[in-house]
mmCIF file of C-alpha atoms in Angstrom:
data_model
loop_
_atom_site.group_PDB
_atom_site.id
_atom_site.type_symbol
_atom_site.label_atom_id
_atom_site.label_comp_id
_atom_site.label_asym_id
_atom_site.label_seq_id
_atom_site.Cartn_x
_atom_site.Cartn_y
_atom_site.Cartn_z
ATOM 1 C CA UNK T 131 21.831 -8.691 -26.710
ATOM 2 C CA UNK T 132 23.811 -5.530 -27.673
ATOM 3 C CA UNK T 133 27.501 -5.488 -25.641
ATOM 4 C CA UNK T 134 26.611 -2.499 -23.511
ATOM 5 C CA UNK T 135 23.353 -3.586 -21.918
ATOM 6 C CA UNK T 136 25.418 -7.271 -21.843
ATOM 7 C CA UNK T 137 27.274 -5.684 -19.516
ATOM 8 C CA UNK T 138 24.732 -3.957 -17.587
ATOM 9 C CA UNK T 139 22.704 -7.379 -17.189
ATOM 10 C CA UNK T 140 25.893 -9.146 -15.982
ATOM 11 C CA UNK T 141 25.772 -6.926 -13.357
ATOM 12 C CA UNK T 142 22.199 -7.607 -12.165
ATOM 13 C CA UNK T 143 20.853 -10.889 -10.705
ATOM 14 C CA UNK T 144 17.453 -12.101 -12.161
ATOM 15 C CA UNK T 145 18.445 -9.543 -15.567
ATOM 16 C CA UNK T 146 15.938 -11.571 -17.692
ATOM 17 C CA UNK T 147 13.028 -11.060 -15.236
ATOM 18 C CA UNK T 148 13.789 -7.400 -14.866
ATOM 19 C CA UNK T 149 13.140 -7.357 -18.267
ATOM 20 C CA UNK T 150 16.825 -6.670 -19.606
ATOM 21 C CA UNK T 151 17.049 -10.215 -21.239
ATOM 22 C CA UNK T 152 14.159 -10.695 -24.135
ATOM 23 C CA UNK T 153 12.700 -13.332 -24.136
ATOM 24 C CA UNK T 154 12.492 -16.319 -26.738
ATOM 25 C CA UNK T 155 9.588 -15.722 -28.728
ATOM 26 C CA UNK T 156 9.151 -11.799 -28.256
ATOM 27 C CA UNK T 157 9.372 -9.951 -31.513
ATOM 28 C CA UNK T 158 11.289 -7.274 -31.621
ATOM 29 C CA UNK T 159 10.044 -3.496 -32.673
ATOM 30 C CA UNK T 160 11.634 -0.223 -32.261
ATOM 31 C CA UNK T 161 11.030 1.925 -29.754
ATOM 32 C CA UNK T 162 10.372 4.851 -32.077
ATOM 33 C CA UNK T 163 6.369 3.272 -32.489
ATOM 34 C CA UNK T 164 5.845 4.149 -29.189
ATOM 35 C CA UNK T 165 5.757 8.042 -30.276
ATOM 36 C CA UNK T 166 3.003 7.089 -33.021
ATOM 37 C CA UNK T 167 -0.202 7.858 -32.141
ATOM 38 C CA UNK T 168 -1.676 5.871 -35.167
ATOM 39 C CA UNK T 169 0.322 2.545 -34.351
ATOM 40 C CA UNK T 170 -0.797 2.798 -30.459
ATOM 41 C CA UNK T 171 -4.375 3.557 -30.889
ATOM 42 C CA UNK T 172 -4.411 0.392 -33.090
ATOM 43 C CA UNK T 173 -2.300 -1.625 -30.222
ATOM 44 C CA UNK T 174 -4.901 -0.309 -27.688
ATOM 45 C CA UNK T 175 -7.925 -1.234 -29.854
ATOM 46 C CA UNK T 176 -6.552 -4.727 -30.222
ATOM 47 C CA UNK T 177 -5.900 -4.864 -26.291
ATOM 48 C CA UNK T 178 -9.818 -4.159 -26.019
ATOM 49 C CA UNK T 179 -10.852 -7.440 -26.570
ATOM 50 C CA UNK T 180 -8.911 -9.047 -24.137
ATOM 51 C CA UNK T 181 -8.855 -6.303 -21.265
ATOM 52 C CA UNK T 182 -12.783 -6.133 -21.245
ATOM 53 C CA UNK T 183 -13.263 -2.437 -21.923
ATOM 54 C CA UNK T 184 -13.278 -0.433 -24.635
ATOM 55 C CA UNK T 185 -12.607 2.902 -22.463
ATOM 56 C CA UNK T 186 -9.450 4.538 -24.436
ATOM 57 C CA UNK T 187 -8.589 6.003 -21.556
ATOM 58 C CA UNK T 188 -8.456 2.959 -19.146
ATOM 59 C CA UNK T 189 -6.563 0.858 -22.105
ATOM 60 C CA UNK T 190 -3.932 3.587 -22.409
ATOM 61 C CA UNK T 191 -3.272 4.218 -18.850
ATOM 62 C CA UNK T 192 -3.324 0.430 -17.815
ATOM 63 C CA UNK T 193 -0.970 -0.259 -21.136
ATOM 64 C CA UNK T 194 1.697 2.461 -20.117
ATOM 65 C CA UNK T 195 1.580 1.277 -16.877
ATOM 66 C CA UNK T 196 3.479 -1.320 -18.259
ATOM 67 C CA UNK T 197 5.172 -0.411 -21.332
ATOM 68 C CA UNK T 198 6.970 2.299 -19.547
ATOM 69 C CA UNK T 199 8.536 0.233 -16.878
ATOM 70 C CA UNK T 200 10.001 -1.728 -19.715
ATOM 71 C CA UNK T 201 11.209 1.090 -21.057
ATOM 72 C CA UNK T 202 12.646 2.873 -18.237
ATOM 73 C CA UNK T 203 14.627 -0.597 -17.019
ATOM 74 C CA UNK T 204 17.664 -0.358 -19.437
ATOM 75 C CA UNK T 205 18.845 3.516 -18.746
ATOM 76 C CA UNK T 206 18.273 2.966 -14.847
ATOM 77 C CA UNK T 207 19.466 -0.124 -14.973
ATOM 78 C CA UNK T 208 22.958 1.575 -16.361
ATOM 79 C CA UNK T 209 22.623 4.085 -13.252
ATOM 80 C CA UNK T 210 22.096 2.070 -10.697
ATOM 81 C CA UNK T 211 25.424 -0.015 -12.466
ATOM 82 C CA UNK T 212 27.573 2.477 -13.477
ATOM 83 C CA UNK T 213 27.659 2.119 -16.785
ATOM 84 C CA UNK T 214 25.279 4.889 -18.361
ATOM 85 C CA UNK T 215 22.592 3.401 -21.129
ATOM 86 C CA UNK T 216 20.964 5.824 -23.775
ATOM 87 C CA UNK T 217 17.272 6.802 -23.360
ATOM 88 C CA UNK T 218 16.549 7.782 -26.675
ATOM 89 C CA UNK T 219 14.331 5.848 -28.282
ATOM 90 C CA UNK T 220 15.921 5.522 -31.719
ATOM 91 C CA UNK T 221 18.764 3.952 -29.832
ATOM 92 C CA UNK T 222 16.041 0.607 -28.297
ATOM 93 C CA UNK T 223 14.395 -2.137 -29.380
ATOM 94 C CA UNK T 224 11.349 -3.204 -27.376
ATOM 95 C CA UNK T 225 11.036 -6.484 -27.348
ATOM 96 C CA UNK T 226 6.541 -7.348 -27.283
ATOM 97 C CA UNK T 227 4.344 -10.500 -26.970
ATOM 98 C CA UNK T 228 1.778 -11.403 -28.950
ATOM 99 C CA UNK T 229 -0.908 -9.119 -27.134
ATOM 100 C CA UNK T 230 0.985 -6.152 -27.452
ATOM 101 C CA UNK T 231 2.081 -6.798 -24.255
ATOM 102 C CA UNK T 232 6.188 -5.543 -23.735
ATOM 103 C CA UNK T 233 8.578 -7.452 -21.897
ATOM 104 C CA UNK T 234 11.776 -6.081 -22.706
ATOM 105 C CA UNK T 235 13.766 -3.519 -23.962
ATOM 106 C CA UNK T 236 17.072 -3.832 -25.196
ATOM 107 C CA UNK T 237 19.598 -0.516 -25.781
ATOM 108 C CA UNK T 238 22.447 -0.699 -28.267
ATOM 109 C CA UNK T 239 24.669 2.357 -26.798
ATOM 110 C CA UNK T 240 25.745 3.868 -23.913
ATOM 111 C CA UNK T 241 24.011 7.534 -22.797
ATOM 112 C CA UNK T 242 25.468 10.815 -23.219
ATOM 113 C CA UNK T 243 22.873 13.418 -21.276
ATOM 114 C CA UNK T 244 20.617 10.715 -19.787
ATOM 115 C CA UNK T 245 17.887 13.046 -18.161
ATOM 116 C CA UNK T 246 18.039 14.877 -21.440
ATOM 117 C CA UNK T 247 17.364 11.635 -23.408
ATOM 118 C CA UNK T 248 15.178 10.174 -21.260
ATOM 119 C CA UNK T 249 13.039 14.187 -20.973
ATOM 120 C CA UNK T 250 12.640 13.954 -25.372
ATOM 121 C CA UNK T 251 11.733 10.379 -25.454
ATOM 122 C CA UNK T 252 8.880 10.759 -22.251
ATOM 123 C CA UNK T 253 7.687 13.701 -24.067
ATOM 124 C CA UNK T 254 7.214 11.970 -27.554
ATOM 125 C CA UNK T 255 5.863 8.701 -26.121
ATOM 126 C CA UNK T 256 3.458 10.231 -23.548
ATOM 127 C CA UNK T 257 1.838 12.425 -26.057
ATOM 128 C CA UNK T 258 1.281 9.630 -28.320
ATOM 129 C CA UNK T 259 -0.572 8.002 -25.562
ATOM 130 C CA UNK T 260 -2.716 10.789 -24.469
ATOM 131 C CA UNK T 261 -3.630 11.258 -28.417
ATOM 132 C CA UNK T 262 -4.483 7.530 -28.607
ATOM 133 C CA UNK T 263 -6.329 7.318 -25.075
ATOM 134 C CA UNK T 264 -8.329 10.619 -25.685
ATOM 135 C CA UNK T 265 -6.912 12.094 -22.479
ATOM 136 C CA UNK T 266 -4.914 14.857 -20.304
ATOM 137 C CA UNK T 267 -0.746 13.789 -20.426
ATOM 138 C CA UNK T 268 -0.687 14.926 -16.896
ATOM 139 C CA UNK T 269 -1.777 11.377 -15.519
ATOM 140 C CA UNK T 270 0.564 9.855 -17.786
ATOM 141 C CA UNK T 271 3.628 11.351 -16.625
ATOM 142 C CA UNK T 272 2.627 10.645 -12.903
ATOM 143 C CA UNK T 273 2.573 6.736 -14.168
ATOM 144 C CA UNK T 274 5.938 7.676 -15.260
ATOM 145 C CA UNK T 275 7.170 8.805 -11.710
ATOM 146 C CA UNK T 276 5.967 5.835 -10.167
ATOM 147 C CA UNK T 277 7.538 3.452 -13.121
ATOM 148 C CA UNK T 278 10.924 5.078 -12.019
ATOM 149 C CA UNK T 279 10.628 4.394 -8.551
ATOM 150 C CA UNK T 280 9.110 1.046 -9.061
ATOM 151 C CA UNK T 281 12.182 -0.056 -11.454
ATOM 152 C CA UNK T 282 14.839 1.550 -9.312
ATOM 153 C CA UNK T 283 13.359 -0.349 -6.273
ATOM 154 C CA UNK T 284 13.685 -3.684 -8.024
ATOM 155 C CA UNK T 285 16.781 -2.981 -9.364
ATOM 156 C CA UNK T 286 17.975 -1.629 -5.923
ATOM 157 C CA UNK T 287 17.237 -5.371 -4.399
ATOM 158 C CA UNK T 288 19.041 -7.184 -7.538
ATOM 159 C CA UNK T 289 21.938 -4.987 -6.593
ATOM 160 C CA UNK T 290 21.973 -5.134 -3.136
ATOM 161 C CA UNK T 291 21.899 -1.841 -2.344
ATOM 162 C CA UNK T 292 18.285 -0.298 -2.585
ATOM 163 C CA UNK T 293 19.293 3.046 -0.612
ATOM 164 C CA UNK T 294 21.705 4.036 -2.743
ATOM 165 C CA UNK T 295 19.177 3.135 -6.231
ATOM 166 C CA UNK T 296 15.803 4.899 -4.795
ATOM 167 C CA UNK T 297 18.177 7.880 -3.858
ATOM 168 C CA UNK T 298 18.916 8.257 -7.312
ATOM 169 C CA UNK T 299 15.580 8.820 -8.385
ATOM 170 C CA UNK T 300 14.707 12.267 -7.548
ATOM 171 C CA UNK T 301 17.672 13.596 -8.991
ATOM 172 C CA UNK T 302 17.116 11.866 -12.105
ATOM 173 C CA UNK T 303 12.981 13.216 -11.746
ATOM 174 C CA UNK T 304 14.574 16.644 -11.289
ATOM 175 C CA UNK T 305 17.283 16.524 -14.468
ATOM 176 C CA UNK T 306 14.424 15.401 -16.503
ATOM 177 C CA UNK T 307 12.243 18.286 -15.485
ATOM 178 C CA UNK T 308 8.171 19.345 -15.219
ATOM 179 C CA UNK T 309 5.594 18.007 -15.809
ATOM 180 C CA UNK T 310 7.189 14.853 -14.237
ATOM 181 C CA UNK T 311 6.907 14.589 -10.615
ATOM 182 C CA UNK T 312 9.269 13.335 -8.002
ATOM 183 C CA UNK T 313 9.146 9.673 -7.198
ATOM 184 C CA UNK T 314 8.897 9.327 -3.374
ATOM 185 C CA UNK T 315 9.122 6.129 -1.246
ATOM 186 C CA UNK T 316 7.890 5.166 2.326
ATOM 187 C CA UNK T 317 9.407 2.866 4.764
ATOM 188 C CA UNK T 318 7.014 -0.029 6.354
ATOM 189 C CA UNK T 319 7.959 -2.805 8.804
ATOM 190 C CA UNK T 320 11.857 -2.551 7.258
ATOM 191 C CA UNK T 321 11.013 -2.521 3.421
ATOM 192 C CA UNK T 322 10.845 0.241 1.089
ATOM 193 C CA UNK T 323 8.445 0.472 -1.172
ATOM 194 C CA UNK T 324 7.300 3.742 -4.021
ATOM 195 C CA UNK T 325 4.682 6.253 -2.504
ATOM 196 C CA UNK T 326 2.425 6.373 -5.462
ATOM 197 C CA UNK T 327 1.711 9.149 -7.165
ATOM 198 C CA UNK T 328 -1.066 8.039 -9.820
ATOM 199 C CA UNK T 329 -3.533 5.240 -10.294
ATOM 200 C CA UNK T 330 -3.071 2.845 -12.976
ATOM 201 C CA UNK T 331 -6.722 2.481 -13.544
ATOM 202 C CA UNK T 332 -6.311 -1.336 -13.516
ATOM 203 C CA UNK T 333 -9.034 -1.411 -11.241
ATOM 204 C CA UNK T 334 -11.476 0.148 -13.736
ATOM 205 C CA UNK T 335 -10.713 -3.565 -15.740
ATOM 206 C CA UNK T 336 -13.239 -6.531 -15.235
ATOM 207 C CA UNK T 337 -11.947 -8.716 -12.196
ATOM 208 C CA UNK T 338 -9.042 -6.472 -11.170
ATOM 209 C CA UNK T 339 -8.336 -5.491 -7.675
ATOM 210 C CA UNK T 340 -7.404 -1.903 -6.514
ATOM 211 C CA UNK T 341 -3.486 -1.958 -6.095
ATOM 212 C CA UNK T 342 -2.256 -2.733 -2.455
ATOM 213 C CA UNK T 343 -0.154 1.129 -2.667
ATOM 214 C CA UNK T 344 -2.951 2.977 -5.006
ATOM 215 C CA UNK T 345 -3.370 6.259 -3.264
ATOM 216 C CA UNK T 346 -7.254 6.376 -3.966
ATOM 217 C CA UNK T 347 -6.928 4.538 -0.562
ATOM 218 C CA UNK T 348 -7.246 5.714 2.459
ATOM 219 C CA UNK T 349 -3.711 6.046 3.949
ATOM 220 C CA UNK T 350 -4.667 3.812 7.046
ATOM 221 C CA UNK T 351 -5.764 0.660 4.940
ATOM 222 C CA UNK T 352 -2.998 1.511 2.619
ATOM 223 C CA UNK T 353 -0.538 1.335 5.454
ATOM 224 C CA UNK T 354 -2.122 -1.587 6.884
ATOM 225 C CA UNK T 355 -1.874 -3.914 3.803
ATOM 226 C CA UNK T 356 2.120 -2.710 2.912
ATOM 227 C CA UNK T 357 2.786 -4.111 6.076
ATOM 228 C CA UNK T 358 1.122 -7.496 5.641
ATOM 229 C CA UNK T 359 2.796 -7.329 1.985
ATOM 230 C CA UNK T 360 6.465 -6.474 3.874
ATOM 231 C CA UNK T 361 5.622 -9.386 6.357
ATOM 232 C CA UNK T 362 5.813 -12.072 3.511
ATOM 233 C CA UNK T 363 8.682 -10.514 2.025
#
């Protein structure tokens, strides 16, 4: 791993399942693909076959649901530590399974203008999604919000201190600017958890469930199940 996110992850307990340690086995790819509509309309047509639709838009929103908390964790990972990470993307490697599936991302340098970094590389990556998914960017930059607050969250419990982390993030949602929305958060039964702001469409996948915080619920059920899910936590 490259010295500055070393440090970052020696900071964090449970780095490798955050997704700050790759994994053995994960190739390695740079992060500038993600900003090619060619190379992620060909990911997304090989993810059809195993997702069990061949809607482009379903297959891009589900994927960035995903690839973008990956990578997101590095750079907020280095705010919530103290010790700023880039967010460009020429400056990560994403680190992907064999189903195009990412599970890390690993930075090489510290940040300079984070928000600024982290506004180019959103911009580049989400249009490349929209092209490849045949759809609006609007819906993928409200996955975006919620990836924030859903990383900073986590990372707020592996530091101990999930105030100060999920304050963070509407600053940060501010710096980088419109069209990304600010993450927001609601408190049930003593835990935190992100108010979502989009739907992931996993739902729209053979045998997947609606999420437990997906705000095509109605708030009452929604409110209901976050507090069985803080019960067990």
């Amino acid at each position: 791993m490259d010295e500055p996110q070393a440090a970052v992850a020696a900071r964090l307990p449970g780095a490798a399942a955050l997704g700050l340690v790759a994994p053995p086995g994960s190739g390695g790819v740079p992060a500038t693909v993600l900003a090619d509509p060619a190379w992620t309309a060909e990911l997304l047509a090989r993810r059809a076959l195993t997702q069990g639709t061949v809607d482009p838009r379903v297959l891009a929103t589900v994927w960035w649901y995903s690839a973008s908390s990956v990578l997101l964790t590095p750079p907020l990972a280095g705010l919530v530590t103290g010790r700023p990470l880039s967010g460009r993307l020429e400056d990560t490697t994403l680190h992907v399974l064999a189903g195009g599936l990412p599970v890390a991302a690993v930075v090489a340098v510290p940040a300079t203008h984070l928000a600024a970094e982290l506004r180019d590389s959103l911009a580049a990556v989400v249009a490349a999604v929209a092209a490849a998914g045949r759809m609006r960017e609007r819906p993928l930059w409200a996955i975006t919000t919620d990836s924030i607050a859903n990383r900073l969250l986590a990372l707020g419990r592996a530091a101990g201190d999930v105030g100060a982390a999920t304050a963070s993030a509407a600053p940060l949602a501010r710096a980088i600017g419109v069209p990304l929305p600010v993450p927001r958060y609601v408190d049930v039964a003593g835990q935190r958890f992100p108010r979502r702001v989009s739907c992931c469409l996993l739902y729209r996948v053979p045998r997947e469930p609606l999420c437990v915080s997906c705000p095509r619920r109605p708030a009452a059920e929604r409110e209901i199940l976050l507090e069985d899910t803080a019960s067990r936590m």
